[in-house]
Tab-separated table of C-alpha atoms and ligand atoms in Angstrom:
chain	number	residue	atom	x	y	z
A	1	ASN	CA	15.167	-16.098	-25.682
A	2	SER	CA	14.524	-16.849	-22.012
A	3	ASN	CA	18.050	-18.276	-21.579
A	4	THR	CA	19.559	-14.864	-22.014
A	5	LEU	CA	17.159	-13.109	-19.646
A	6	ALA	CA	18.167	-12.210	-16.124
A	7	HIS	CA	16.416	-14.169	-13.378
A	8	VAL	CA	15.009	-12.188	-10.463
A	9	ALA	CA	13.429	-13.468	-7.231
A	10	LEU	CA	10.566	-11.469	-5.737
A	11	ILE	CA	9.876	-11.888	-2.013
A	12	PRO	CA	6.744	-10.121	-0.761
A	13	SER	CA	5.744	-9.860	2.882
A	14	ALA	CA	2.309	-10.018	4.529
A	15	GLY	CA	-1.018	-8.417	3.622
A	16	MET	CA	-2.753	-7.475	0.364
A	17	GLY	CA	-1.214	-3.998	0.511
A	18	HIS	CA	2.226	-5.597	0.138
A	19	LEU	CA	1.366	-8.619	-1.996
A	20	THR	CA	-0.634	-6.805	-4.695
A	21	PRO	CA	2.164	-4.438	-5.795
A	22	PHE	CA	4.644	-7.350	-5.875
A	23	LEU	CA	2.364	-9.345	-8.150
A	24	ARG	CA	1.741	-6.331	-10.376
A	25	LEU	CA	5.505	-5.853	-10.600
A	26	ALA	CA	6.006	-9.539	-11.422
A	27	ALA	CA	3.345	-9.303	-14.129
A	28	SER	CA	5.082	-6.293	-15.717
A	29	LEU	CA	8.491	-7.955	-15.601
A	30	VAL	CA	7.361	-11.131	-17.344
A	31	GLN	CA	4.895	-9.564	-19.761
A	32	HIS	CA	7.487	-7.180	-21.148
A	33	GLN	CA	10.002	-10.056	-21.069
A	34	TYR	CA	12.332	-7.930	-19.010
A	35	CYS	CA	13.476	-10.964	-17.007
A	36	GLN	CA	12.476	-14.363	-15.661
A	37	VAL	CA	10.768	-14.293	-12.297
A	38	SER	CA	10.696	-16.584	-9.276
A	39	LEU	CA	8.034	-15.616	-6.763
A	40	ILE	CA	8.783	-16.676	-3.191
A	41	THR	CA	5.764	-16.299	-0.915
A	42	PRO	CA	5.676	-16.863	2.847
A	43	HIS	CA	3.412	-19.772	3.774
A	44	PRO	CA	0.833	-19.916	5.267
A	45	THR	CA	-0.536	-16.478	4.395
A	46	LEU	CA	-2.390	-14.551	7.052
A	47	SER	CA	-5.495	-13.710	5.024
A	48	LEU	CA	-7.543	-15.792	2.659
A	49	ALA	CA	-7.468	-12.904	0.170
A	50	GLU	CA	-3.688	-13.329	-0.122
A	51	SER	CA	-3.695	-17.078	-0.778
A	52	GLU	CA	-6.494	-16.690	-3.332
A	53	LEU	CA	-4.675	-13.893	-5.121
A	54	ILE	CA	-1.481	-15.950	-5.301
A	55	SER	CA	-3.361	-18.868	-6.883
A	56	ARG	CA	-5.027	-16.644	-9.455
A	57	PHE	CA	-1.670	-15.052	-10.258
A	58	CYS	CA	-0.005	-18.457	-10.700
A	59	SER	CA	-2.729	-19.646	-13.071
A	60	ALA	CA	-2.421	-16.464	-15.118
A	61	PHE	CA	1.394	-16.567	-15.225
A	62	PRO	CA	2.521	-20.199	-15.389
A	63	GLN	CA	5.938	-19.030	-16.604
A	64	VAL	CA	6.611	-17.619	-13.122
A	65	ASN	CA	8.347	-20.097	-10.839
A	66	HIS	CA	6.365	-20.055	-7.586
A	67	ILE	CA	8.074	-21.261	-4.416
A	68	GLN	CA	6.437	-21.381	-1.008
A	69	PHE	CA	8.643	-20.384	1.858
A	70	HIS	CA	7.409	-22.224	4.970
A	71	LEU	CA	7.412	-20.121	8.103
A	72	LEU	CA	8.773	-21.480	11.369
A	73	PRO	CA	6.384	-21.686	14.340
A	74	PHE	CA	6.163	-18.248	15.899
A	75	ASP	CA	5.249	-17.257	19.434
A	76	ALA	CA	3.430	-13.924	19.139
A	77	ALA	CA	3.952	-13.260	22.848
A	78	THR	CA	7.656	-12.685	22.135
A	79	ALA	CA	6.967	-9.631	19.951
A	80	ASN	CA	5.749	-6.274	21.194
A	81	ALA	CA	2.651	-5.898	19.002
A	82	THR	CA	-0.975	-6.918	18.731
A	83	ASP	CA	-1.709	-6.109	15.086
A	84	PRO	CA	-1.803	-9.453	13.258
A	85	PHE	CA	-0.071	-8.060	10.172
A	86	TRP	CA	2.900	-6.669	12.097
A	87	LEU	CA	3.147	-9.996	13.908
A	88	GLN	CA	3.206	-11.754	10.555
A	89	PHE	CA	6.019	-9.430	9.363
A	90	GLU	CA	7.982	-10.456	12.423
A	91	SER	CA	7.266	-14.117	11.857
A	92	ILE	CA	8.590	-13.812	8.286
A	93	ARG	CA	11.662	-11.908	9.488
A	94	ARG	CA	12.476	-14.639	11.983
A	95	SER	CA	12.272	-17.327	9.299
A	96	ALA	CA	14.291	-15.412	6.700
A	97	HIS	CA	17.475	-17.476	7.148
A	98	LEU	CA	15.542	-20.383	5.599
A	99	LEU	CA	15.596	-18.488	2.319
A	100	SER	CA	19.266	-19.282	1.796
A	101	PRO	CA	18.883	-22.815	0.343
A	102	LEU	CA	15.874	-21.692	-1.721
A	103	LEU	CA	17.713	-18.779	-3.289
A	104	SER	CA	20.872	-20.740	-3.992
A	105	SER	CA	19.118	-23.695	-5.608
A	106	VAL	CA	16.816	-22.042	-8.146
A	107	SER	CA	17.708	-22.497	-11.754
A	108	PRO	CA	18.964	-20.676	-13.728
A	109	PRO	CA	20.995	-18.913	-11.012
A	110	LEU	CA	19.542	-15.648	-9.786
A	111	SER	CA	20.725	-12.256	-11.004
A	112	ALA	CA	19.031	-10.248	-8.244
A	113	VAL	CA	16.498	-10.330	-5.420
A	114	ILE	CA	13.701	-7.821	-4.780
A	115	CYS	CA	12.235	-8.136	-1.292
A	116	ASP	CA	9.649	-6.299	0.737
A	117	MET	CA	10.815	-3.221	2.604
A	118	SER	CA	10.021	-4.871	5.956
A	119	LEU	CA	12.516	-7.659	5.223
A	120	ILE	CA	15.704	-5.653	4.638
A	121	TYR	CA	17.347	-6.478	7.945
A	122	SER	CA	16.670	-10.198	7.818
A	123	VAL	CA	17.030	-10.884	4.077
A	124	LEU	CA	20.097	-8.778	3.274
A	125	PRO	CA	22.568	-10.947	5.268
A	126	VAL	CA	21.285	-13.972	3.332
A	127	THR	CA	21.513	-12.367	-0.115
A	128	LYS	CA	24.897	-10.779	0.634
A	129	SER	CA	26.309	-14.154	1.661
A	130	LEU	CA	25.192	-15.428	-1.754
A	131	SER	CA	26.585	-12.285	-3.467
A	132	LEU	CA	23.155	-11.438	-4.877
A	133	PRO	CA	22.353	-7.800	-5.681
A	134	THR	CA	19.434	-6.853	-3.450
A	135	TYR	CA	16.674	-4.354	-4.064
A	136	ILE	CA	13.507	-3.549	-2.178
A	137	LEU	CA	10.087	-2.744	-3.483
A	138	PHE	CA	8.916	0.073	-1.250
A	139	THR	CA	5.154	-0.415	-1.214
A	140	THR	CA	4.246	3.063	0.016
A	141	SER	CA	4.894	6.695	-0.950
A	142	ALA	CA	8.189	8.425	-1.768
A	143	ARG	CA	7.323	10.802	1.073
A	144	MET	CA	7.193	7.800	3.408
A	145	LEU	CA	10.566	6.666	2.007
A	146	ALA	CA	12.030	10.059	2.866
A	147	PHE	CA	10.582	9.712	6.363
A	148	PHE	CA	11.865	6.146	6.701
A	149	SER	CA	15.364	7.220	5.592
A	150	CYS	CA	15.501	9.686	8.508
A	151	PHE	CA	13.388	7.680	10.958
A	152	PRO	CA	16.056	7.034	13.653
A	153	ILE	CA	16.540	10.754	14.299
A	154	VAL	CA	12.946	10.935	15.539
A	155	HIS	CA	14.180	8.714	18.385
A	156	GLY	CA	17.510	10.510	18.727
A	157	PHE	CA	19.553	7.852	16.923
A	158	PRO	CA	21.851	8.191	13.902
A	159	THR	CA	20.728	7.082	10.431
A	160	ALA	CA	22.441	4.493	8.196
A	161	SER	CA	24.643	7.242	6.740
A	162	GLU	CA	24.963	10.965	7.232
A	163	ASN	CA	21.518	12.568	7.032
A	164	TYR	CA	20.499	16.105	6.275
A	165	ALA	CA	17.233	16.207	8.194
A	166	SER	CA	16.471	17.604	11.640
A	167	PHE	CA	13.770	16.916	14.213
A	168	ASP	CA	12.970	19.388	16.980
A	169	GLY	CA	10.370	17.202	18.655
A	170	ASN	CA	7.520	18.734	16.647
A	171	VAL	CA	8.542	18.932	13.026
A	172	LEU	CA	10.775	16.752	10.887
A	173	GLU	CA	12.563	19.024	8.404
A	174	ILE	CA	13.839	17.181	5.356
A	175	PRO	CA	15.671	19.275	2.748
A	176	GLY	CA	13.879	19.498	-0.586
A	177	ILE	CA	10.427	18.439	0.646
A	178	PRO	CA	7.687	20.085	2.736
A	179	PRO	CA	8.190	19.610	6.499
A	180	LEU	CA	6.583	16.646	8.160
A	181	PRO	CA	4.752	17.390	11.429
A	182	ARG	CA	4.938	15.019	14.392
A	183	SER	CA	1.143	14.711	14.217
A	184	SER	CA	1.506	12.869	10.902
A	185	ILE	CA	3.699	10.200	12.469
A	186	SER	CA	1.784	7.177	13.682
A	187	PRO	CA	1.792	6.725	17.481
A	188	MET	CA	3.111	3.190	17.047
A	189	LEU	CA	6.202	4.575	15.318
A	190	LEU	CA	6.690	7.199	18.017
A	191	ALA	CA	6.585	4.541	20.758
A	192	PRO	CA	10.267	3.603	21.002
A	193	ASN	CA	9.817	-0.041	21.960
A	194	SER	CA	6.997	-1.015	19.664
A	195	LEU	CA	7.574	-3.753	17.114
A	196	PRO	CA	6.958	-1.378	14.159
A	197	ALA	CA	9.531	1.120	15.489
A	198	LYS	CA	12.045	-1.700	16.024
A	199	ILE	CA	11.548	-3.020	12.495
A	200	LEU	CA	11.981	0.412	10.894
A	201	MET	CA	15.043	1.118	13.009
A	202	GLU	CA	16.718	-2.173	12.105
A	203	ASP	CA	15.849	-1.848	8.433
A	204	ASN	CA	17.185	1.690	8.368
A	205	SER	CA	20.540	0.602	9.802
A	206	ILE	CA	21.479	-1.215	6.584
A	207	LEU	CA	19.474	0.789	4.075
A	208	THR	CA	22.586	2.032	2.279
A	209	LYS	CA	23.714	-1.560	1.585
A	210	LEU	CA	20.871	-2.090	-0.856
A	211	ASN	CA	21.457	-1.910	-4.598
A	212	GLY	CA	18.319	0.094	-5.201
A	213	VAL	CA	14.782	0.931	-4.170
A	214	LEU	CA	11.843	0.348	-6.509
A	215	ILE	CA	8.826	2.437	-5.650
A	216	ASN	CA	5.241	2.483	-6.837
A	217	THR	CA	4.996	6.211	-7.520
A	218	PHE	CA	5.560	8.623	-10.397
A	219	GLN	CA	6.758	12.077	-11.281
A	220	GLY	CA	3.296	13.641	-11.582
A	221	LEU	CA	2.378	12.590	-8.053
A	222	GLU	CA	5.643	12.910	-6.126
A	223	GLY	CA	8.159	14.560	-8.442
A	224	GLU	CA	9.632	16.873	-5.811
A	225	THR	CA	10.232	14.080	-3.306
A	226	LEU	CA	11.743	11.760	-5.907
A	227	GLU	CA	14.105	14.545	-6.846
A	228	ALA	CA	15.140	15.127	-3.238
A	229	LEU	CA	15.745	11.401	-2.689
A	230	ASN	CA	17.800	10.895	-5.837
A	231	ASN	CA	19.807	14.098	-5.507
A	232	GLY	CA	21.217	13.092	-2.140
A	233	LYS	CA	19.254	15.698	-0.203
A	234	VAL	CA	17.798	13.269	2.343
A	235	ILE	CA	20.589	10.951	3.415
A	236	LYS	CA	24.054	10.453	2.000
A	237	GLU	CA	24.489	7.228	0.021
A	238	LEU	CA	20.796	6.440	-0.309
A	239	PRO	CA	20.629	3.778	-3.035
A	240	HIS	CA	19.047	4.875	-6.300
A	241	VAL	CA	15.266	5.193	-6.154
A	242	PHE	CA	13.499	3.824	-9.237
A	243	PRO	CA	9.972	5.148	-9.767
A	244	VAL	CA	8.170	2.199	-11.379
A	245	GLY	CA	4.596	3.302	-10.729
A	246	PRO	CA	1.782	3.501	-11.025
A	247	PHE	CA	1.500	-0.265	-11.336
A	248	THR	CA	-1.110	-1.428	-13.775
A	249	PRO	CA	-3.978	-3.343	-12.200
A	250	ARG	CA	-4.341	-6.754	-13.844
A	251	GLU	CA	-6.964	-9.197	-14.949
A	252	PHE	CA	-5.829	-11.882	-12.450
A	253	GLU	CA	-6.871	-9.632	-9.556
A	254	ARG	CA	-10.549	-9.854	-10.485
A	255	ARG	CA	-12.921	-11.889	-8.373
A	256	ASP	CA	-16.440	-12.876	-9.257
A	257	GLN	CA	-18.055	-11.511	-6.115
A	258	SER	CA	-18.094	-7.881	-7.283
A	259	GLY	CA	-20.630	-8.526	-10.019
A	260	ALA	CA	-23.526	-7.151	-7.995
A	261	ALA	CA	-21.708	-3.965	-7.038
A	262	LEU	CA	-20.652	-3.276	-10.616
A	263	LYS	CA	-24.142	-3.960	-11.865
A	264	TRP	CA	-25.556	-1.535	-9.337
A	265	LEU	CA	-23.037	1.095	-10.479
A	266	ASP	CA	-24.205	0.633	-14.079
A	267	ASP	CA	-27.587	2.051	-13.031
A	268	GLN	CA	-26.194	5.199	-11.400
A	269	PRO	CA	-25.572	8.548	-13.146
A	270	ALA	CA	-22.014	9.529	-14.107
A	271	ASP	CA	-19.834	10.983	-11.344
A	272	SER	CA	-22.585	10.610	-8.748
A	273	VAL	CA	-21.301	7.847	-6.450
A	274	VAL	CA	-18.855	8.071	-3.567
A	275	TYR	CA	-16.985	4.819	-2.923
A	276	VAL	CA	-16.013	4.170	0.690
A	277	GLY	CA	-13.344	1.590	1.512
A	278	PHE	CA	-10.654	1.395	4.171
A	279	GLY	CA	-8.414	-1.281	2.675
A	280	SER	CA	-7.871	-4.901	3.467
A	281	ARG	CA	-6.652	-4.720	7.063
A	282	THR	CA	-8.418	-1.833	8.778
A	283	ALA	CA	-11.514	-2.490	10.860
A	284	LEU	CA	-13.148	0.586	12.342
A	285	THR	CA	-14.989	0.457	15.652
A	286	ARG	CA	-18.707	-0.285	15.472
A	287	ASN	CA	-19.412	3.259	16.693
A	288	GLN	CA	-17.350	4.789	13.944
A	289	ILE	CA	-18.895	2.491	11.344
A	290	ARG	CA	-22.388	3.620	12.327
A	291	GLU	CA	-21.364	7.294	12.209
A	292	ILE	CA	-20.118	6.730	8.670
A	293	GLY	CA	-23.506	5.270	7.788
A	294	ASP	CA	-25.182	8.316	9.249
A	295	GLY	CA	-22.724	10.601	7.409
A	296	LEU	CA	-23.412	8.932	4.091
A	297	LEU	CA	-27.141	9.457	4.561
A	298	LYS	CA	-26.602	13.083	5.567
A	299	SER	CA	-24.371	13.759	2.537
A	300	GLY	CA	-27.340	13.137	0.249
A	301	CYS	CA	-24.957	11.409	-2.198
A	302	ARG	CA	-25.191	7.957	-3.700
A	303	PHE	CA	-22.633	5.579	-2.249
A	304	LEU	CA	-20.977	2.185	-2.466
A	305	TRP	CA	-19.556	1.220	0.900
A	306	VAL	CA	-17.348	-1.773	1.734
A	307	VAL	CA	-17.673	-2.463	5.455
A	308	LYS	CA	-14.907	-4.273	7.286
A	309	ASP	CA	-15.523	-5.394	10.833
A	310	LYS	CA	-12.325	-7.405	11.559
A	311	PRO	CA	-8.736	-6.884	10.382
A	312	VAL	CA	-8.252	-10.444	9.096
A	313	ASP	CA	-10.853	-11.653	6.580
A	314	ARG	CA	-10.877	-15.248	7.878
A	315	THR	CA	-12.518	-14.024	11.091
A	316	ASP	CA	-14.852	-11.365	9.654
A	317	GLU	CA	-18.095	-13.275	10.057
A	318	GLU	CA	-20.852	-11.058	11.464
A	319	GLY	CA	-23.487	-9.973	8.957
A	320	LEU	CA	-24.211	-6.366	8.006
A	321	ASP	CA	-27.377	-6.469	10.076
A	322	GLU	CA	-25.355	-7.048	13.167
A	323	VAL	CA	-22.622	-4.524	12.359
A	324	LEU	CA	-24.861	-1.655	11.240
A	325	GLY	CA	-28.160	-2.468	12.905
A	326	HIS	CA	-31.444	-3.034	11.042
A	327	GLU	CA	-32.656	0.506	11.006
A	328	LEU	CA	-29.548	2.101	9.534
A	329	LEU	CA	-29.190	-0.686	7.009
A	330	ASP	CA	-32.775	-0.231	5.919
A	331	ASN	CA	-32.443	3.528	5.584
A	332	MET	CA	-29.373	3.143	3.418
A	333	LYS	CA	-30.999	0.991	0.764
A	334	GLU	CA	-32.499	3.861	-1.139
A	335	LYS	CA	-29.319	5.755	-1.979
A	336	GLY	CA	-26.582	3.232	-1.701
A	337	LEU	CA	-25.155	-0.231	-1.723
A	338	VAL	CA	-23.429	-1.564	1.361
A	339	VAL	CA	-21.377	-4.761	1.083
A	340	LYS	CA	-19.211	-6.785	3.357
A	341	THR	CA	-17.503	-8.794	0.642
A	342	TRP	CA	-14.401	-7.920	-1.341
A	343	VAL	CA	-15.065	-5.736	-4.363
A	344	ASP	CA	-12.706	-5.244	-7.300
A	345	GLN	CA	-11.641	-1.812	-6.198
A	346	VAL	CA	-9.948	-0.873	-9.446
A	347	GLU	CA	-13.061	-1.861	-11.393
A	348	VAL	CA	-15.119	0.267	-9.043
A	349	LEU	CA	-12.784	3.250	-9.275
A	350	SER	CA	-12.721	2.977	-13.078
A	351	HIS	CA	-16.519	2.975	-13.312
A	352	LYS	CA	-17.928	6.193	-14.771
A	353	ALA	CA	-20.522	6.447	-12.002
A	354	VAL	CA	-17.817	6.778	-9.329
A	355	GLY	CA	-16.599	10.310	-8.678
A	356	GLY	CA	-15.175	10.248	-5.157
A	357	PHE	CA	-13.350	7.882	-2.822
A	358	VAL	CA	-13.334	8.034	0.981
A	359	SER	CA	-10.025	6.284	1.628
A	360	HIS	CA	-7.741	5.375	4.516
A	361	CYS	CA	-4.865	6.216	2.145
A	362	GLY	CA	-3.203	2.833	2.024
A	363	TRP	CA	-0.710	3.519	-0.742
A	364	ASN	CA	-2.243	1.089	-3.226
A	365	SER	CA	-5.576	2.826	-2.833
A	366	VAL	CA	-3.962	6.222	-3.421
A	367	THR	CA	-2.149	5.077	-6.554
A	368	GLU	CA	-5.290	3.320	-7.836
A	369	ALA	CA	-7.303	6.526	-7.301
A	370	SER	CA	-4.657	8.487	-9.191
A	371	TYR	CA	-4.652	5.908	-11.995
A	372	CYS	CA	-8.426	6.263	-12.294
A	373	GLY	CA	-8.567	10.042	-11.688
A	374	VAL	CA	-10.962	9.711	-8.752
A	375	ARG	CA	-10.786	12.474	-6.132
A	376	VAL	CA	-10.086	11.324	-2.593
A	377	LEU	CA	-11.342	12.282	0.842
A	378	ALA	CA	-8.367	11.157	2.920
A	379	TRP	CA	-9.207	9.588	6.248
A	380	PRO	CA	-5.955	8.000	7.448
A	381	GLN	CA	-6.207	5.326	10.154
A	382	HIS	CA	-2.717	4.092	11.009
A	383	GLY	CA	0.903	3.536	9.955
A	384	ASP	CA	2.027	5.506	6.905
A	385	GLN	CA	-1.441	6.798	6.086
A	386	LYS	CA	-1.241	10.409	7.326
A	387	ILE	CA	2.025	10.810	5.429
A	388	ASN	CA	0.235	9.459	2.339
A	389	ALA	CA	-2.722	11.774	3.064
A	390	GLU	CA	-0.280	14.691	2.876
A	391	VAL	CA	0.645	13.509	-0.624
A	392	VAL	CA	-3.038	13.318	-1.556
A	393	GLU	CA	-3.619	16.859	-0.384
A	394	MET	CA	-0.427	18.423	-1.763
A	395	SER	CA	-0.742	16.788	-5.177
A	396	GLY	CA	-4.345	17.909	-5.674
A	397	LEU	CA	-5.659	14.342	-5.780
A	398	GLY	CA	-7.950	15.076	-2.885
A	399	MET	CA	-8.768	16.704	0.424
A	400	TRP	CA	-7.936	15.773	4.001
A	401	MET	CA	-9.802	16.683	7.186
A	402	LYS	CA	-6.704	17.020	9.366
A	403	ASN	CA	-8.719	17.452	12.548
A	404	TRP	CA	-10.038	13.889	12.274
A	405	GLY	CA	-7.574	12.127	14.548
A	406	TRP	CA	-6.152	8.640	14.733
A	407	PRO	CA	-8.623	5.920	15.740
A	408	GLY	CA	-8.831	5.803	19.519
A	409	GLU	CA	-9.156	9.579	19.600
A	410	ASP	CA	-12.677	11.072	19.221
A	411	VAL	CA	-15.218	9.301	17.042
A	412	VAL	CA	-15.932	11.506	13.993
A	413	LYS	CA	-19.623	12.335	13.892
A	414	GLY	CA	-21.970	11.695	10.996
A	415	LYS	CA	-22.699	15.382	10.519
A	416	GLU	CA	-19.047	16.223	9.851
A	417	ILE	CA	-18.576	13.177	7.650
A	418	GLY	CA	-21.645	14.098	5.614
A	419	GLU	CA	-20.422	17.651	5.068
A	420	ALA	CA	-16.959	16.511	4.005
A	421	ILE	CA	-18.419	14.035	1.515
A	422	LYS	CA	-20.719	16.701	0.101
A	423	GLU	CA	-17.684	18.957	-0.361
A	424	LEU	CA	-15.673	16.174	-2.018
A	425	MET	CA	-18.417	15.410	-4.499
A	426	SER	CA	-19.220	19.019	-5.413
A	427	ASN	CA	-15.710	20.501	-5.573
A	428	GLU	CA	-15.008	21.201	-9.246
A	429	SER	CA	-11.379	22.163	-8.785
A	430	LEU	CA	-10.589	18.823	-7.101
A	431	LYS	CA	-12.291	17.081	-9.979
A	432	THR	CA	-10.033	18.889	-12.443
A	433	SER	CA	-6.830	18.310	-10.504
A	434	ALA	CA	-7.602	14.588	-10.004
A	435	ALA	CA	-8.165	14.281	-13.758
A	436	ALA	CA	-4.780	15.921	-14.403
A	437	ILE	CA	-3.100	13.386	-12.098
A	438	LYS	CA	-4.756	10.572	-14.019
A	439	GLU	CA	-3.198	11.916	-17.191
A	440	ALA	CA	0.245	12.102	-15.571
A	441	ALA	CA	-0.243	8.568	-14.204
A	442	ARG	CA	-1.033	7.151	-17.634
A	443	LYS	CA	1.984	8.910	-19.133
A	444	ALA	CA	4.331	7.637	-16.433
A	445	GLY	CA	3.078	4.119	-16.950
A	446	THR	CA	2.986	3.822	-20.685
A	447	GLY	CA	4.641	6.806	-22.347
A	448	VAL	CA	7.884	6.095	-24.174
A	449	GLY	CA	10.699	7.380	-22.024
A	450	GLY	CA	8.252	7.675	-19.118
A	451	GLY	CA	9.620	7.196	-15.621
A	452	GLN	CA	8.521	3.583	-15.462
A	453	GLU	CA	10.112	2.456	-18.686
A	454	ALA	CA	13.351	4.316	-18.006
A	455	SER	CA	13.501	2.719	-14.537
A	456	PHE	CA	12.994	-0.786	-15.889
A	457	LYS	CA	15.623	-0.305	-18.604
A	458	ARG	CA	18.199	0.824	-16.076
A	459	LEU	CA	17.345	-2.075	-13.761
A	460	ILE	CA	17.644	-4.646	-16.535
A	461	ASN	CA	21.061	-3.281	-17.423
A	462	GLU	CA	22.127	-3.715	-13.824
A	463	TRP	CA	20.735	-7.252	-13.640
A	464	ASN	CA	22.445	-8.290	-16.849
A	465	LYS	CA	25.883	-7.160	-15.713
B	1	BUP	BR1	-11.019	-4.060	1.203
B	1	BUP	C1	-10.548	-4.199	-0.585
B	1	BUP	N1	-11.158	-4.734	-2.784
B	1	BUP	O1	-12.724	-4.835	-1.203
B	1	BUP	P1	-3.944	-0.555	0.407
B	1	BUP	C2	-9.275	-3.938	-1.002
B	1	BUP	N2	-8.944	-4.093	-2.308
B	1	BUP	O2	-9.635	-4.633	-4.415
B	1	BUP	P2	-4.205	-1.898	3.005
B	1	BUP	C3	-9.893	-4.485	-3.216
B	1	BUP	O3	-6.632	-4.174	-1.709
B	1	BUP	P3	-1.423	-1.483	3.654
B	1	BUP	C4	-11.546	-4.604	-1.501
B	1	BUP	O4	-7.633	-2.213	-4.453
B	1	BUP	C5	-5.760	-2.355	-2.902
B	1	BUP	O5	-5.071	-2.831	-4.022
B	1	BUP	C6	-7.265	-2.445	-3.132
B	1	BUP	O6	-4.200	-1.932	-0.325
B	1	BUP	C7	-7.537	-3.877	-2.749
B	1	BUP	O7	-4.412	-0.770	1.887
B	1	BUP	C8	-5.526	-3.303	-1.744
B	1	BUP	O8	-4.809	0.486	-0.156
B	1	BUP	C9	-5.433	-2.573	-0.437
B	1	BUP	O9	-2.492	-0.286	0.346
B	1	BUP	O10	-2.689	-2.258	3.034
B	1	BUP	O11	-4.958	-3.093	2.645
B	1	BUP	O12	-4.553	-1.217	4.274
B	1	BUP	O13	-1.750	-1.183	5.078
B	1	BUP	O14	-0.301	-2.457	3.526
B	1	BUP	O15	-1.240	-0.257	2.816
């Protein structure tokens, strides 16, 4: 009976990497009838992919109450960033006070709010004034959560509550988990006045006021880190961390465009194709893109490559001819398929022909690879991605060429890329360990008493109080 169910509002932030896990969470909550859901999405969205995904979600789940939250005009020149997605985070943060009338007027009254991790500082004052229990969905790794919990000490500032980590300028030592080298921290987070550093610092300052942290990870991938977080080894008074991953990819995410790619995969031998994709918001330089093309040819492997030339899809207009050049494009036709459209990544990763994944290590990509048991060649590009690449390497899900730097450092040459891909595709022990992670992922997601189910049960108890 829906009248007796708790009612929870979900507030995602910007970008497919943040929206997708929120919608997968919403789908789980309503499908298992754990609670009623209101979905509050910032409007307008930055990318077309986001607005299309929201519409497909709403058609698939009409029982979810969708509310658009209209953003105030925002002057990007007043924020210290150029990345359009960070600017959109800031725009949402600055409009967050407008959530108050929305949250107080939904019916039946809300039991709790789950917002994006980038909105803690701006949403918590609103939800606290309405006495609403407030949770975040942390859309990246538990290792990144451990880092985020200690983040201020990297800049010599105190954390939200007593912390047990130390930073000597080179290595961040966090009790209970392997040390985190400075080289894994994104330059934009090391720059003290950048917008990303400011957002993390502000969010950290009230982290302990949250009622809990939901996270898209699971025991078999990050058991040690989850243990450290929940046993108070990282910071004192860290709210409980609920592993609710890996989220199940859903039917509503599918788009028609990938038909050709999937059809092409049907004609390839099992475990023979490497899939190359750098997520929804990372555009490599043209030089680097062409070196990847050269590397794929040199690897001798079959490949499916999604090329992205601009961070925001609405402006990604140049054809493949222009981005890759005729000659390279022509040479690639024999062994591979190169596309510039969105593909259904989970469908691709689940295809029997696909054995390896060259990934930027956006957290959704990592969890999708683990869900499908596809070994990863980690090639982090920005933000949390080197920290996620450490998880990929330590868990056995894949390999990481640590000497490939952040973009802006040296372009990685085709020869090296080709060799790394060859290694990824031929390494039997990686194949076995990735398959073991898939098994752990399926157990965490569906097994009775698995981490996910136990987390949801505990949450529902809290929401029904
Ligand atoms: Br591109 C692309 N098809 O063609 P991440 C992406 N995706 O399904 P990001 C497709 O977008 P952040 C495509 O499966 C994943 O769910 C992919 O999220 C899907 O990286 C999502 O991997 C991408 O987290 O976001 O986009 O860089 O920086 O927020 O992690």
